[in-house]
Amino acid sequence: NMNMDDQDRDIIIRLYDTAGQLLDTIRILDNGQKKSSIDIAHLKSGMYIIEILNENGLIEIQKLVKSAY
């Protein structure tokens, strides 16, 4: 699982492979908790790009590397 701090109420997460293909879009709604997690167990080992969009339209892009271990 990947954890993130929820500084804003609603978060949209887009998961891309390194070729730029959109693999998944996840919406996390405010649940009153400071942290949320998404399940990445179904992903193969490799590198992915995570695009995070909050309700104010701000985008953060992060690299995710999932190892086989």
PDB file of C-alpha atoms in Angstrom:
ATOM      1  CA  ASN A   1       0.000   0.000   0.000  1.00  0.00           C
ATOM      2  CA  MET A   2       1.083   3.548  -0.659  1.00  0.00           C
ATOM      3  CA  ASN A   3       0.265   6.069   2.074  1.00  0.00           C
ATOM      4  CA  MET A   4      -0.222   9.795   1.641  1.00  0.00           C
ATOM      5  CA  ASP A   5      -1.086  12.699   3.892  1.00  0.00           C
ATOM      6  CA  ASP A   6      -4.478  14.227   3.096  1.00  0.00           C
ATOM      7  CA  GLN A   7      -3.981  17.970   3.384  1.00  0.00           C
ATOM      8  CA  ASP A   8      -6.956  18.582   1.109  1.00  0.00           C
ATOM      9  CA  ARG A   9     -10.356  16.947   1.263  1.00  0.00           C
ATOM     10  CA  ASP A  10     -10.776  15.124  -2.052  1.00  0.00           C
ATOM     11  CA  ILE A  11      -7.851  13.693  -3.970  1.00  0.00           C
ATOM     12  CA  ILE A  12      -7.743  12.188  -7.469  1.00  0.00           C
ATOM     13  CA  ILE A  13      -4.800   9.877  -8.153  1.00  0.00           C
ATOM     14  CA  ARG A  14      -3.920   8.813 -11.673  1.00  0.00           C
ATOM     15  CA  LEU A  15      -1.525   5.923 -12.142  1.00  0.00           C
ATOM     16  CA  TYR A  16       0.503   5.715 -15.374  1.00  0.00           C
ATOM     17  CA  ASP A  17       3.062   3.272 -16.683  1.00  0.00           C
ATOM     18  CA  THR A  18       6.378   4.589 -17.998  1.00  0.00           C
ATOM     19  CA  ALA A  19       4.964   4.704 -21.548  1.00  0.00           C
ATOM     20  CA  GLY A  20       2.367   7.226 -20.347  1.00  0.00           C
ATOM     21  CA  GLN A  21      -0.607   4.870 -20.528  1.00  0.00           C
ATOM     22  CA  LEU A  22      -3.243   5.585 -17.876  1.00  0.00           C
ATOM     23  CA  LEU A  23      -3.649   2.422 -15.805  1.00  0.00           C
ATOM     24  CA  ASP A  24      -6.027   3.523 -13.070  1.00  0.00           C
ATOM     25  CA  THR A  25      -7.819   6.529 -11.620  1.00  0.00           C
ATOM     26  CA  ILE A  26      -8.563   6.510  -7.902  1.00  0.00           C
ATOM     27  CA  ARG A  27     -10.652   9.031  -5.997  1.00  0.00           C
ATOM     28  CA  ILE A  28     -10.082   9.372  -2.285  1.00  0.00           C
ATOM     29  CA  LEU A  29     -12.848  11.167  -0.417  1.00  0.00           C
ATOM     30  CA  ASP A  30     -12.477  12.870   2.928  1.00  0.00           C
ATOM     31  CA  ASN A  31     -12.918  10.252   5.626  1.00  0.00           C
ATOM     32  CA  GLY A  32     -11.706  12.332   8.547  1.00  0.00           C
ATOM     33  CA  GLN A  33      -8.371  10.515   8.717  1.00  0.00           C
ATOM     34  CA  LYS A  34      -4.982  12.141   8.236  1.00  0.00           C
ATOM     35  CA  LYS A  35      -3.704   9.328   6.004  1.00  0.00           C
ATOM     36  CA  SER A  36      -5.175   7.225   3.226  1.00  0.00           C
ATOM     37  CA  SER A  37      -3.794   4.235   1.406  1.00  0.00           C
ATOM     38  CA  ILE A  38      -4.297   2.643  -1.978  1.00  0.00           C
ATOM     39  CA  ASP A  39      -3.729  -0.996  -2.811  1.00  0.00           C
ATOM     40  CA  ILE A  40      -0.899  -1.535  -5.301  1.00  0.00           C
ATOM     41  CA  ALA A  41      -0.609  -5.296  -4.793  1.00  0.00           C
ATOM     42  CA  HIS A  42      -2.008  -5.963  -8.282  1.00  0.00           C
ATOM     43  CA  LEU A  43       0.808  -4.018  -9.982  1.00  0.00           C
ATOM     44  CA  LYS A  44       3.750  -5.812 -11.537  1.00  0.00           C
ATOM     45  CA  SER A  45       7.247  -4.907 -10.396  1.00  0.00           C
ATOM     46  CA  GLY A  46       8.514  -1.793 -12.132  1.00  0.00           C
ATOM     47  CA  MET A  47       8.307   1.981 -12.259  1.00  0.00           C
ATOM     48  CA  TYR A  48       5.067   3.949 -12.344  1.00  0.00           C
ATOM     49  CA  ILE A  49       4.124   7.616 -12.383  1.00  0.00           C
ATOM     50  CA  ILE A  50       1.580   8.889  -9.862  1.00  0.00           C
ATOM     51  CA  GLU A  51      -0.260  12.139 -10.619  1.00  0.00           C
ATOM     52  CA  ILE A  52      -2.052  13.660  -7.622  1.00  0.00           C
ATOM     53  CA  LEU A  53      -4.766  16.259  -8.144  1.00  0.00           C
ATOM     54  CA  ASN A  54      -6.438  17.926  -5.170  1.00  0.00           C
ATOM     55  CA  GLU A  55      -9.754  19.762  -5.080  1.00  0.00           C
ATOM     56  CA  ASN A  56      -7.962  23.074  -5.667  1.00  0.00           C
ATOM     57  CA  GLY A  57      -6.562  21.799  -8.954  1.00  0.00           C
ATOM     58  CA  LEU A  58      -2.977  21.497  -7.739  1.00  0.00           C
ATOM     59  CA  ILE A  59      -1.006  18.640  -9.244  1.00  0.00           C
ATOM     60  CA  GLU A  60       1.939  16.787  -7.805  1.00  0.00           C
ATOM     61  CA  ILE A  61       3.758  14.123  -9.777  1.00  0.00           C
ATOM     62  CA  GLN A  62       5.686  11.357  -8.035  1.00  0.00           C
ATOM     63  CA  LYS A  63       7.574   8.296  -9.147  1.00  0.00           C
ATOM     64  CA  LEU A  64       6.577   4.933  -7.679  1.00  0.00           C
ATOM     65  CA  VAL A  65       8.918   1.952  -7.889  1.00  0.00           C
ATOM     66  CA  LYS A  66       7.446  -1.384  -6.934  1.00  0.00           C
ATOM     67  CA  SER A  67       9.978  -4.118  -6.282  1.00  0.00           C
ATOM     68  CA  ALA A  68       9.458  -7.853  -6.448  1.00  0.00           C
ATOM     69  CA  TYR A  69      10.423  -8.268  -2.779  1.00  0.00           C
TER      70      TYR A  69
END
